[in-house]
Short mmCIF file of C-alpha atoms and ligand atoms in Angstrom, two decimals:
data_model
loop_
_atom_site.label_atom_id
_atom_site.label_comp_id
_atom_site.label_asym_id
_atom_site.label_seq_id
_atom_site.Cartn_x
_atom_site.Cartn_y
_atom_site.Cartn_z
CA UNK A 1 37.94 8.25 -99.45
CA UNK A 2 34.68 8.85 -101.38
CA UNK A 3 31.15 7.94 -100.23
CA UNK A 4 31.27 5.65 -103.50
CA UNK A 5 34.53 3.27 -103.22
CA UNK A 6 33.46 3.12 -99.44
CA UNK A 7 30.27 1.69 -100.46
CA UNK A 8 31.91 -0.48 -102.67
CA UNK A 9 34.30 -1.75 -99.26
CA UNK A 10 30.98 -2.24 -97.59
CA UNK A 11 29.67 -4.28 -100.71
CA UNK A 12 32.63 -6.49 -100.70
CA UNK A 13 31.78 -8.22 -97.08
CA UNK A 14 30.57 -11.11 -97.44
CA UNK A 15 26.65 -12.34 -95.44
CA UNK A 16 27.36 -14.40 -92.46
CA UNK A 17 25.20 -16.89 -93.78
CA UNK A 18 27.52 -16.87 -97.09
CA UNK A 19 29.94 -17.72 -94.23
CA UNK A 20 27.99 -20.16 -92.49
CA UNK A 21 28.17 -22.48 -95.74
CA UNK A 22 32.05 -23.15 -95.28
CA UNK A 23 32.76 -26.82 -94.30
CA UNK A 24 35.31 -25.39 -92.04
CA UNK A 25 33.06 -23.12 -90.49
CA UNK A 26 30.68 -26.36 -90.23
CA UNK A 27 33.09 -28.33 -88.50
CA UNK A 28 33.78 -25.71 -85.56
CA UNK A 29 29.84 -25.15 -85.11
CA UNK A 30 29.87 -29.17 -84.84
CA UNK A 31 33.11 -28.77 -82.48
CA UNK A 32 31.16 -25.76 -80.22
CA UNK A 33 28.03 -24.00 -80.99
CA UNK A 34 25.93 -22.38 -83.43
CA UNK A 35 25.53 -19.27 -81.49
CA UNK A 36 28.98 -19.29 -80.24
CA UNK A 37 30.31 -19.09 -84.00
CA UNK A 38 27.66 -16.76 -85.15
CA UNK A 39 28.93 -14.52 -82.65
CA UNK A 40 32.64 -14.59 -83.73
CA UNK A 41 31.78 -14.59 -87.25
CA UNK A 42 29.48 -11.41 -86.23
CA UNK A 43 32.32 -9.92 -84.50
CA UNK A 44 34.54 -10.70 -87.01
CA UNK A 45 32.57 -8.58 -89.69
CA UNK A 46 31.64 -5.70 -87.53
CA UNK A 47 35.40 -4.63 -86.92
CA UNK A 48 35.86 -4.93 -91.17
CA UNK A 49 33.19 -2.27 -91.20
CA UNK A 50 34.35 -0.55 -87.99
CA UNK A 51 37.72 -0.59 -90.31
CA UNK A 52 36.08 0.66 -93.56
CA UNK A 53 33.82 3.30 -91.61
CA UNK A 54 37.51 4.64 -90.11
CA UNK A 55 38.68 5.12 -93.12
CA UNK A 56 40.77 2.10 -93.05
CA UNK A 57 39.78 0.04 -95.93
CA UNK A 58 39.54 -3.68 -95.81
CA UNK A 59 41.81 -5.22 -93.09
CA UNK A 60 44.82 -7.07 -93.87
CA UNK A 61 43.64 -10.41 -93.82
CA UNK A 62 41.41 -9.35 -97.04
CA UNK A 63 37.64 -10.05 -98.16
CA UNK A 64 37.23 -13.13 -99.14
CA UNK A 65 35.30 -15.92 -97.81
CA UNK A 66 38.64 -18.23 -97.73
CA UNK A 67 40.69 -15.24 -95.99
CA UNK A 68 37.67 -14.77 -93.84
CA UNK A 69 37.67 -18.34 -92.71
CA UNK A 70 41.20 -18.56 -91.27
CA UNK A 71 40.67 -15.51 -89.85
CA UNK A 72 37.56 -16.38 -87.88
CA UNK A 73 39.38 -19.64 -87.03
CA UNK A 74 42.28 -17.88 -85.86
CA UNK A 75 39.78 -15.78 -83.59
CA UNK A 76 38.18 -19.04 -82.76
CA UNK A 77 41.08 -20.28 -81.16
CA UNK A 78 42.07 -17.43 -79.53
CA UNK A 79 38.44 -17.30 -77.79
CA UNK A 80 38.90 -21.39 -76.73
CA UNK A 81 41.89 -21.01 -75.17
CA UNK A 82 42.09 -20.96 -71.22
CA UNK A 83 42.93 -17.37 -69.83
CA UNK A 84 44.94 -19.22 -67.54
CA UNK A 85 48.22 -21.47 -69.16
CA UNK A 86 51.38 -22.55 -68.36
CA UNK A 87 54.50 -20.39 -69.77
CA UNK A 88 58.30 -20.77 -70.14
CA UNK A 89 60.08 -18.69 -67.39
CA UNK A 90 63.33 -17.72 -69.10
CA UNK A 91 63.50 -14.38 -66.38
CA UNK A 92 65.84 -15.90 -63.92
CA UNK A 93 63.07 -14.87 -61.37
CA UNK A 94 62.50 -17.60 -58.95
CA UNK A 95 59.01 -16.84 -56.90
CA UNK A 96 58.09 -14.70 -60.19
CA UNK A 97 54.89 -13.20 -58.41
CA UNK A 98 53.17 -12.34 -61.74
CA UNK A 99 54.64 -15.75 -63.32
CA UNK A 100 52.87 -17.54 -60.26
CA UNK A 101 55.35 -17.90 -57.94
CA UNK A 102 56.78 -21.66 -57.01
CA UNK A 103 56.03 -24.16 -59.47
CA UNK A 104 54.82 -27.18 -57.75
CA UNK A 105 56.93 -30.76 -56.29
CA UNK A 106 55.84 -33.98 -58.48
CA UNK A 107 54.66 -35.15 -55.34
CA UNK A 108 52.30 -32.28 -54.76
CA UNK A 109 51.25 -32.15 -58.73
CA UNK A 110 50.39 -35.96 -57.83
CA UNK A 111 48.62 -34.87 -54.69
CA UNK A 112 46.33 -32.51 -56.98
CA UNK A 113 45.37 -34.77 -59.60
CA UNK A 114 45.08 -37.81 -57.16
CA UNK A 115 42.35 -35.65 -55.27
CA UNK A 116 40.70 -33.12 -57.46
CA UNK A 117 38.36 -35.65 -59.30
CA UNK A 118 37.19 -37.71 -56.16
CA UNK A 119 35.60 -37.22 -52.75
CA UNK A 120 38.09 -36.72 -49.86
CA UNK A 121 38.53 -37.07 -46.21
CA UNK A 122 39.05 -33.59 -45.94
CA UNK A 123 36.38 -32.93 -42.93
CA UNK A 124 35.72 -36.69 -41.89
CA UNK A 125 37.00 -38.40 -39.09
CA UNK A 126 37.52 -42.13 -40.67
CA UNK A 127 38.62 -43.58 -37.38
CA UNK A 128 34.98 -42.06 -35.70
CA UNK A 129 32.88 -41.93 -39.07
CA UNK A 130 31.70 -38.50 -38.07
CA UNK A 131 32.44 -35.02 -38.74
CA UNK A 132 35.83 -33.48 -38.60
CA UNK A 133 37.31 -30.05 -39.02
CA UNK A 134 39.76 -29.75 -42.25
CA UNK A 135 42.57 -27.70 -40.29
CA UNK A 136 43.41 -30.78 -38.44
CA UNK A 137 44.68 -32.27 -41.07
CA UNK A 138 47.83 -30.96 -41.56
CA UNK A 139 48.35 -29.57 -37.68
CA UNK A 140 50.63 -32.40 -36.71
CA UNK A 141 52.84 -32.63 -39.69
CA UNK A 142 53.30 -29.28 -39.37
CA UNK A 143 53.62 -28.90 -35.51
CA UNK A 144 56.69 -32.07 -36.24
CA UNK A 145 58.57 -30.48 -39.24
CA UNK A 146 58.43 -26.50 -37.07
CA UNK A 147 58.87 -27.55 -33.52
CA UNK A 148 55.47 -26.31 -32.04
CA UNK A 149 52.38 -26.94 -31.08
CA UNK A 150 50.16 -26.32 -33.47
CA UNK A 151 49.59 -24.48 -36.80
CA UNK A 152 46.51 -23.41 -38.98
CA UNK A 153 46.42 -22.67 -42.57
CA UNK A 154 44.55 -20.39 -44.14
CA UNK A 155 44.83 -18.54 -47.84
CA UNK A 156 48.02 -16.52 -47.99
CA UNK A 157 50.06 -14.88 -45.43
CA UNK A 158 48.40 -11.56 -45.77
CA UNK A 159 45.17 -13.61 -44.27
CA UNK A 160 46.98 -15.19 -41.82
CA UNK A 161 48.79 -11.23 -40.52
CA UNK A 162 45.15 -10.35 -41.02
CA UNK A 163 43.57 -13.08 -39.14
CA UNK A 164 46.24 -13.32 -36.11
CA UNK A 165 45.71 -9.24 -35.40
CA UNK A 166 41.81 -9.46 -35.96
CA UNK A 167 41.79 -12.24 -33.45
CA UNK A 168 44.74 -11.73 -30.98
CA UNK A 169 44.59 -7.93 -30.44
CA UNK A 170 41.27 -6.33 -31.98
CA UNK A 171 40.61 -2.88 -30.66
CA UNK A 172 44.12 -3.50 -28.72
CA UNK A 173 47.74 -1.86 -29.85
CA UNK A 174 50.44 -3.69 -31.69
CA UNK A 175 53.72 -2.44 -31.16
CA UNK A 176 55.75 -2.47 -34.54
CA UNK A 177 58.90 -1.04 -35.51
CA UNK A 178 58.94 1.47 -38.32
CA UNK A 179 61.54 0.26 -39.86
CA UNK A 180 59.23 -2.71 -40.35
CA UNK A 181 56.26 -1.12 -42.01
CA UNK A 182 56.21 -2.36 -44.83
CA UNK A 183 54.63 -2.54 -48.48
CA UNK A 184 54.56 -6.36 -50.07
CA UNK A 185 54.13 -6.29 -53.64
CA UNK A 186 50.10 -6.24 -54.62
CA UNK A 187 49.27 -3.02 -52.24
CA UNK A 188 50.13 -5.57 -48.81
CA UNK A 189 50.80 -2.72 -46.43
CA UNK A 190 51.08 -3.56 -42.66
CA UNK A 191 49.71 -0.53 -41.57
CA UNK A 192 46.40 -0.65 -43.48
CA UNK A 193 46.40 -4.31 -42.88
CA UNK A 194 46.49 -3.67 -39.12
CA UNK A 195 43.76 -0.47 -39.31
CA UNK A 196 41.34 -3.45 -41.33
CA UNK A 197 41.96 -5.33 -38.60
CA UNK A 198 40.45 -3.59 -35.69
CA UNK A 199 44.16 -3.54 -34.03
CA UNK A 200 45.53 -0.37 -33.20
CA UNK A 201 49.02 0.41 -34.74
CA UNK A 202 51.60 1.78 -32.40
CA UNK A 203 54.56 2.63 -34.23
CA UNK A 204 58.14 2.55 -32.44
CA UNK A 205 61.55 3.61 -33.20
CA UNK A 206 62.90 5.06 -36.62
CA UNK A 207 62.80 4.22 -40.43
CA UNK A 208 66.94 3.02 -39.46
CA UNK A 209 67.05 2.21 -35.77
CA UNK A 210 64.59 0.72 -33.10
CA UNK A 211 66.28 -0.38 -30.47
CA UNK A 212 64.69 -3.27 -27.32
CA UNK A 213 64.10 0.34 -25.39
CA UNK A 214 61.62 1.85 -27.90
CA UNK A 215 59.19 -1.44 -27.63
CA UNK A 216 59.72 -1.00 -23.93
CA UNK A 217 58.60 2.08 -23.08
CA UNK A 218 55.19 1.53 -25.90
CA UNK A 219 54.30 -1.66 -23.44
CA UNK A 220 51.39 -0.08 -21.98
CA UNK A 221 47.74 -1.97 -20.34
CA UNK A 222 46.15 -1.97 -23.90
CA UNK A 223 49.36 -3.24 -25.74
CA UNK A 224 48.09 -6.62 -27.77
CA UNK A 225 50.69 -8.03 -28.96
CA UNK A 226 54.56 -7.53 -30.40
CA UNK A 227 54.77 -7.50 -34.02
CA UNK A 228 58.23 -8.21 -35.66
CA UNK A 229 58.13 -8.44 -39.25
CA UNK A 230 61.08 -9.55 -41.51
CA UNK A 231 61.03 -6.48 -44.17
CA UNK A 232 61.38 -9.06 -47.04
CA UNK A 233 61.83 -7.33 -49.78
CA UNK A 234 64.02 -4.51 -49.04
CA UNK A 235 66.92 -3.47 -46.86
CA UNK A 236 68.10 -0.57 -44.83
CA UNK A 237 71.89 -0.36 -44.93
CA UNK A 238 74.38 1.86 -42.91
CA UNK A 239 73.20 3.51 -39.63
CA UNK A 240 70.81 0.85 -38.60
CA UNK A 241 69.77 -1.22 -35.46
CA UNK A 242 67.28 -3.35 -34.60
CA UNK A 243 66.87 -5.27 -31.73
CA UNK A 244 67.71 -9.02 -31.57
CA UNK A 245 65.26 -11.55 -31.40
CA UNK A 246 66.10 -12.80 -27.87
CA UNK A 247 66.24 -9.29 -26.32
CA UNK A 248 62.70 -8.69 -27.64
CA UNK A 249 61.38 -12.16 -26.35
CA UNK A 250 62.92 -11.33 -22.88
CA UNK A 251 60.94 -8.16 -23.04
CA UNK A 252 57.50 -10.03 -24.54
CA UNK A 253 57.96 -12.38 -21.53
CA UNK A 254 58.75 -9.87 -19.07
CA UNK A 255 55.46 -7.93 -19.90
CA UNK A 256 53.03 -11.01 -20.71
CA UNK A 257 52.48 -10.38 -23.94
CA UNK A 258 53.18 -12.10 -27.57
CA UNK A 259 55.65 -11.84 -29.82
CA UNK A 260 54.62 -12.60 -33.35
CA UNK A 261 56.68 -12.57 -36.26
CA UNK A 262 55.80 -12.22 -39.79
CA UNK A 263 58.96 -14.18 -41.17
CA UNK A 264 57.02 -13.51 -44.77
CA UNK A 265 59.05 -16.36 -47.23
CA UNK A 266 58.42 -19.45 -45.06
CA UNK A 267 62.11 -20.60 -45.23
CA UNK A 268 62.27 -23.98 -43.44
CA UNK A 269 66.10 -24.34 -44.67
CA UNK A 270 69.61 -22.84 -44.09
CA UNK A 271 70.06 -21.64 -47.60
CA UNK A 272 72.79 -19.03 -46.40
CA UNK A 273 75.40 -21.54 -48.54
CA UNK A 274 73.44 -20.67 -51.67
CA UNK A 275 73.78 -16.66 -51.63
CA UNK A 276 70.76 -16.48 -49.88
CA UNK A 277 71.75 -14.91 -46.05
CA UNK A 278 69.55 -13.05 -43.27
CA UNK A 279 66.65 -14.93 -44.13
CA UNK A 280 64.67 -15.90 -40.88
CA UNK A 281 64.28 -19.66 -40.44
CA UNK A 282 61.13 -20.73 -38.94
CA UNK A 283 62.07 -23.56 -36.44
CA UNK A 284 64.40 -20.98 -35.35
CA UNK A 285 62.04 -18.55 -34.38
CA UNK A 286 59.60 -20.54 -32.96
CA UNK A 287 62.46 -22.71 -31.07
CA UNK A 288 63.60 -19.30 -30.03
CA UNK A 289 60.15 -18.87 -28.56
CA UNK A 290 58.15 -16.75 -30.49
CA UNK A 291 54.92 -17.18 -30.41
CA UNK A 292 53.49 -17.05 -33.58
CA UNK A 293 55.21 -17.29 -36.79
CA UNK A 294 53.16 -16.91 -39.98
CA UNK A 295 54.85 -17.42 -43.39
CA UNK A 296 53.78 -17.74 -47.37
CA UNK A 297 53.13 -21.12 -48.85
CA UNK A 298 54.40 -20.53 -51.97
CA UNK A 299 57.73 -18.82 -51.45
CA UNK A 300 60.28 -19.95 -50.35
CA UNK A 301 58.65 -22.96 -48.84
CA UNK A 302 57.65 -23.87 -52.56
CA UNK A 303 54.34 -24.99 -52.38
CA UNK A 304 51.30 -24.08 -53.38
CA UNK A 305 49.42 -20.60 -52.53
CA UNK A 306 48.83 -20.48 -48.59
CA UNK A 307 49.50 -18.95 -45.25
CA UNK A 308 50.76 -20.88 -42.30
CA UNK A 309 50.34 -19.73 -38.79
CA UNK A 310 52.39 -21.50 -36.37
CA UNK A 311 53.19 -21.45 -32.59
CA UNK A 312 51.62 -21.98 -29.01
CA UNK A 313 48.85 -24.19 -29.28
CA UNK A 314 46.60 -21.73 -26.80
CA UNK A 315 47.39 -19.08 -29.55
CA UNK A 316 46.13 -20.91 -32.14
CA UNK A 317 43.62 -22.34 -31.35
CA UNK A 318 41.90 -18.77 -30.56
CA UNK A 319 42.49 -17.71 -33.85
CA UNK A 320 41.13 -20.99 -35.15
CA UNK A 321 38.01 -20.34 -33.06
CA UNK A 322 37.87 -16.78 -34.85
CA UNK A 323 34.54 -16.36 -37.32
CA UNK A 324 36.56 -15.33 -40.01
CA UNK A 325 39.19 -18.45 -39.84
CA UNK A 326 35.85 -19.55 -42.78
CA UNK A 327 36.72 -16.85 -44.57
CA UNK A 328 40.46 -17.17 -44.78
CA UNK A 329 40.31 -21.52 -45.17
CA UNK A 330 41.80 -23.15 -48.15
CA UNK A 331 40.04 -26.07 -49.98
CA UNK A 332 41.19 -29.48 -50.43
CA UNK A 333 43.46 -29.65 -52.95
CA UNK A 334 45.31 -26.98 -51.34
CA UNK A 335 46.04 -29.14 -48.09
CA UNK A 336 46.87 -31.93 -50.63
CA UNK A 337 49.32 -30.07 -52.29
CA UNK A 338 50.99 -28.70 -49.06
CA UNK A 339 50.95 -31.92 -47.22
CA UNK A 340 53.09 -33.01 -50.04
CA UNK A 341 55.83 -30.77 -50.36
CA UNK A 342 56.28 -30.62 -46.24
CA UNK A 343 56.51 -34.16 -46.83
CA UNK A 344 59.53 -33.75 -48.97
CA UNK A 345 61.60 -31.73 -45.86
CA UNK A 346 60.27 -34.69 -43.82
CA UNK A 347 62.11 -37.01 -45.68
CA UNK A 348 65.27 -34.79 -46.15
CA UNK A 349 64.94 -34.83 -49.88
CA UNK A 350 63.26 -30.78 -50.08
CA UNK A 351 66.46 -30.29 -52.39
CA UNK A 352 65.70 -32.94 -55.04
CA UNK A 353 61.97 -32.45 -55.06
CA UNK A 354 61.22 -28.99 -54.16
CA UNK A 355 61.47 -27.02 -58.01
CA UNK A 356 62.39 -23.52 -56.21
CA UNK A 357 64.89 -25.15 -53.73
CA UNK A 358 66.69 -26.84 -57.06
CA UNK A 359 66.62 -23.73 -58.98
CA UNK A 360 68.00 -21.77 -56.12
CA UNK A 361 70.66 -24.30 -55.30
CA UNK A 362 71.85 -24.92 -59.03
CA UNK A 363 75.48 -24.29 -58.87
CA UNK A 364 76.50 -21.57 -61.51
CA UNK A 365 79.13 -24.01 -62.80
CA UNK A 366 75.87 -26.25 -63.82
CA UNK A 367 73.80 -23.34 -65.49
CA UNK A 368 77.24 -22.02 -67.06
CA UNK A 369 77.15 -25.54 -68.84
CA UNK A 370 73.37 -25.74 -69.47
CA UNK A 371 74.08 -22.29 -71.12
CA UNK A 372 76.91 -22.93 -72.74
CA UNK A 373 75.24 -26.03 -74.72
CA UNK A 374 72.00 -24.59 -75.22
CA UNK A 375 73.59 -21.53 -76.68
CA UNK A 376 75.83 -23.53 -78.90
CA UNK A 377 72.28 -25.67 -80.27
CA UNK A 378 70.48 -22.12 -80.88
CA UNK A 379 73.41 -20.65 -83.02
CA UNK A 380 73.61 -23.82 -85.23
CA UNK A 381 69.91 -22.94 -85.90
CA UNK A 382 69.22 -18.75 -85.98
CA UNK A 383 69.51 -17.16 -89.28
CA UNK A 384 72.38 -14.37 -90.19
CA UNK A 385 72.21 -11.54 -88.32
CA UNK A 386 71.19 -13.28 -85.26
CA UNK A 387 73.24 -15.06 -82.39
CA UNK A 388 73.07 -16.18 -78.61
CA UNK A 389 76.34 -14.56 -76.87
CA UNK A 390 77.25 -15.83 -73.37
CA UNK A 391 76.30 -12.99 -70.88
CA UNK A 392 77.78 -13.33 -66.75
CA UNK A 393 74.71 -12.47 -64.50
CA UNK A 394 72.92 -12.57 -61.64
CA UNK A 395 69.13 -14.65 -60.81
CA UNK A 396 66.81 -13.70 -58.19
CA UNK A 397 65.27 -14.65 -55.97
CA UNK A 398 61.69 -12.57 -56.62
CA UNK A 399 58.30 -12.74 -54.65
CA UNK A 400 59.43 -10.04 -52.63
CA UNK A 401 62.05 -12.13 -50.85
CA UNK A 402 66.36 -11.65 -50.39
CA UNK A 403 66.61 -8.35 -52.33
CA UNK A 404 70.20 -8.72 -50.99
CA UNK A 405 70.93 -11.98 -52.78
CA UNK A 406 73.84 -13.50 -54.66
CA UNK A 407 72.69 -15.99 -57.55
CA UNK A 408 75.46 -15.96 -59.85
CA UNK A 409 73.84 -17.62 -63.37
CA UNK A 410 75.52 -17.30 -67.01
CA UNK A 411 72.59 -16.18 -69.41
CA UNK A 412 72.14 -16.00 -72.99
CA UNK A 413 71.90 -12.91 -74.55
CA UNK A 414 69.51 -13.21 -78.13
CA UNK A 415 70.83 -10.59 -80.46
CA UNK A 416 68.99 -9.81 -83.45
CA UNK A 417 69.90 -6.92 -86.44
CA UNK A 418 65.96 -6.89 -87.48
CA UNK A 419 64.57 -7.31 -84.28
CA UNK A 420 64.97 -4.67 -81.23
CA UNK A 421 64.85 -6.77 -77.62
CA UNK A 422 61.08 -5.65 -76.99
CA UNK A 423 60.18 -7.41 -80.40
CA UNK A 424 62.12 -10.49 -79.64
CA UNK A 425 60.29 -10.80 -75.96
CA UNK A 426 57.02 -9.84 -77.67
CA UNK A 427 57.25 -12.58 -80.27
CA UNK A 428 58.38 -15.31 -77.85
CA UNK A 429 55.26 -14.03 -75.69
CA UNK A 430 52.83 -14.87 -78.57
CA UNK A 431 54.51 -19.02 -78.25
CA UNK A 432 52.72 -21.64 -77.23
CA UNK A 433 53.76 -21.95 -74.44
CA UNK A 434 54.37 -18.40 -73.86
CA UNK A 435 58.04 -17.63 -73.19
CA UNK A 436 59.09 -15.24 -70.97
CA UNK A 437 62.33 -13.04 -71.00
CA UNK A 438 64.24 -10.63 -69.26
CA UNK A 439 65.38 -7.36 -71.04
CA UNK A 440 68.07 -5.51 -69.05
CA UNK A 441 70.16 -2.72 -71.12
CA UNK A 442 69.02 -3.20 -74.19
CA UNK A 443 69.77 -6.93 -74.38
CA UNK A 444 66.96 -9.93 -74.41
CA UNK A 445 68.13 -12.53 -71.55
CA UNK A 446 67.43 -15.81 -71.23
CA UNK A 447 68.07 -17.69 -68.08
CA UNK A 448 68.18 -21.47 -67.71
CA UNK A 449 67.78 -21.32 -63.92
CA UNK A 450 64.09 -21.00 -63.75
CA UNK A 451 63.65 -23.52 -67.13
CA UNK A 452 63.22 -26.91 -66.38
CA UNK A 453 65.71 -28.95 -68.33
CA UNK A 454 62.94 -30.60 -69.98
CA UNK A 455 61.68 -27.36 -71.78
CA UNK A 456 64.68 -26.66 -73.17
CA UNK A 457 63.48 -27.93 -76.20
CA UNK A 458 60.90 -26.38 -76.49
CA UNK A 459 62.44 -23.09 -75.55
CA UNK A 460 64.73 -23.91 -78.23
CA UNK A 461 62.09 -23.82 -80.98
CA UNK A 462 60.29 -21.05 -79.37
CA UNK A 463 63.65 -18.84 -79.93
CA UNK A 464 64.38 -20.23 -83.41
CA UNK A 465 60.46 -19.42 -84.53
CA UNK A 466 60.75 -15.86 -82.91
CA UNK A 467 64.15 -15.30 -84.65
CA UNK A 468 63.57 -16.58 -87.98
C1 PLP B 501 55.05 -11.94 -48.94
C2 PLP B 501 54.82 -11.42 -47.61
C3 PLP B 501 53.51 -11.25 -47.11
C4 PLP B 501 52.31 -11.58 -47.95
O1 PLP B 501 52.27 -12.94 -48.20
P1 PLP B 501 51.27 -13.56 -49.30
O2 PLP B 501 51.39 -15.02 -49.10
O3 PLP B 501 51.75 -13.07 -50.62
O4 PLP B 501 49.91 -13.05 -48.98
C5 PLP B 501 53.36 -10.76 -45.85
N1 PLP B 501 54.43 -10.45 -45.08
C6 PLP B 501 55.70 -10.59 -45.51
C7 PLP B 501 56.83 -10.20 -44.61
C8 PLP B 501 55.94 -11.08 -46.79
O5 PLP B 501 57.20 -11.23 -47.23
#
């Protein structure tokens, strides 16, 4: 392109004051800022020259001050909206770790908006009308519902391994299978973990088999604790052994020192008549005697993000004691929201209230029909050359937890001649609200197990924009 016609490019963007005269324009400075649209419209104007100077030309959405102004409102609301939103989960991914894992109870969403705009109790004895300490809020609910006597939350389960080997067995060893080292998604490796900690790994047994004898002969003056961690998201077939929980207990008790487990998903149910097997329960374990147990909040449990450390009351309450038990402690709203969903396995209704426990306990016969009906409503509606097909499948389970499990679903596979799958997902990811999709061999899947029943509508029109 000649120095001339790019000149006359240049010549053709409009001032921002010529802008700045728009009623539209107006109406969002009224709406935000002066200096806020300035900026955009700034922005805005820079990346036309940025696209002349490249030897672009003018972009696509043209010169003119009336282009201009939906494009700088389109920018606008871009900018305004929250980086954080709600989205469709179409994936079939239960405890979708990226998607946020478990999507709260009713109860606990009440809990949250019941307590976020208004003082609280949360570290004031009422009774006394003094001072109180937030974790014993939620230390006899939990002590009833897990069999124990006492329990401490704090902000995940990797602070709560963290916190119970910082506190129980600094500069001590910790006797740990290695078929149990494991890596959590998000870089959660127990052996770093455990060097952070001040503990001192000692590793026992093989990748396959660790048998009661291997933990046995590691016992030593300076051993800490026993570490038995439930390797959540993987499995080791075959060859394998590992010792069972009460041969390891008789051997904790035998040498005087604890056995904690890491049961990682915070499974409070049987769910082995779901497809869901091998999964530790935590009542068992501590009933078992462990103890410590320390699980996720928002796993399996289904609540909100958190770490629960639960066992021996003595135990405890050292690790409570521990400086860094401030560091690890949640705020309010997140004992609100927990308080809530234990509530619901108080009251025997965990299956009714609890969104993950639903999704994982929807029989396939259900989402076969849910399927069958939606796909039916989408085909009355796509254009030629596009169609919903009935596909046999499989959910999971997700946030590292039951690689192993069986969650028959029926999805719907969104064919497309114009579109390949990655447009498809990438055009129901620019929705509001986002949708998100599964692609597996070349096909775009849709799974009603992780929609609620009451976005199905508006998955609907999501899929019938993105298709059209
Ligand atoms: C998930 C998991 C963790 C980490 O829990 P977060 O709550 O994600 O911090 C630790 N240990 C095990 C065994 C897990 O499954």
């Amino acid at each position: 392109m000649s120095q001339d016609s790019r000149e006359e490019l240049f010549r053709q963007i409009p001032a921002v004051d010529q802008l700045l005269l728009r009623t539209k324009v107006q109406s969002w400075i009224a709406k935000t800022s002066h200096p806020f649209v300035v900026s955009e419209i700034q922005r805005l104007l820079e990346s036309m020259r940025d696209s002349i100077r490249s030897g672009g030309g003018i972009p696509p959405f043209g010169a003119d001050t009336s282009s201009l102004e939906s494009e700088l409102e389109r920018r606008l609301l871009a900018r305004l909206r929250p980086a954080l939103g709600s989205v469709i989960n179409a994936t079939g991914v239960i405890l979708h770790t990226n998607l946020g894992r478990a999507p709260l109870s009713p109860a606990a969403r009440e809990s949250l908006s019941a307590l976020s705009g208004r003082y609280t109790n949360l570290e004031y004895d009422l009774a006394g009308g003094q001072r109180s300490y937030r974790d014993k809020l939620l230390d006899s609910l939990l002590a009833e519902l897990l069999g124990c006597g006492s329990a401490a939350v704090v902000n995940n389960n990797a602070a709560a391994v963290f916190l119970i080997l910082r506190s129980l067995a600094f500069g001590r060893e910790v006797v740990v299978s290695r078929g149990e080292l494991i890596e959590i998604g998000g870089s959660f490796r127990i052996p770093e973990i455990m060097a952070e900690s001040g503990a001192v790994l000692r590793e026992v047994g093989t990748t396959n088999k660790t048998r009661v004898e291997d933990y046995r002969s590691a016992i030593g003056p300076n051993t800490g604790l026993l570490l038995r961690v439930h390797p959540s998201n993987y499995r080791v077939e075959g060859f394998t052994e590992r010792p069972g929980l009460r041969e390891l207990l008789e051997l904790a008790r035998s040498a005087n020192v604890p056995l904690v487990e890491d049961i990682g998903s915070g499974c409070l149910v049987d769910l082995a008549s779901f497809g869901i097997a091998g999964e530790p329960i935590a009542q068992e374990s501590l009933a078992a005697g462990v103890d410590l147990v320390c699980f996720s909040g928002d796993k399996l449990l289904g609540g909100p993000q958190a770490g629960i450390i639960a066992g021996k009351r003595a135990l405890v309450g050292q690790i409570r004691r521990h400086p860094l038990m401030r560091v690890c402690r949640v705020e309010k709203l997140i004992y609100g929201a927990l308080e809530a969903t234990l509530a619901s396995y108080r009251t025997g209704r965990a299956f009714d209230d609890i969104p993950v426990l639903r999704m994982l306990s929807a029989s396939h016969q259900e989402l076969r029909r849910r399927a069958a009906r939606f796909c039916t409503k989408l085909n009355a509606r796509v254009p030629a050359g596009t169609h919903g097909i009935l596909v046999e499948g499989q959910s999971v389970v997700g946030g590292g937890s039951c690689p192993g499990a069986n969650l028959p679903t029926t999805l719907i596979a969104v064919e497309s001649e114009r579109c390949s799958p990655d447009e498809i997902a990438s055009r129901l990811r620019a929705q509001d609200p986002p949708v998100i999709v599964r692609i597996e061999e070349d096909q775009t899947l849709v799974d009603l197990r992780t929609v609620f029943p009451s976005q199905e509508s508006v998955l609907l029109e999501a899929l019938c924009k993105s298709l059209a």
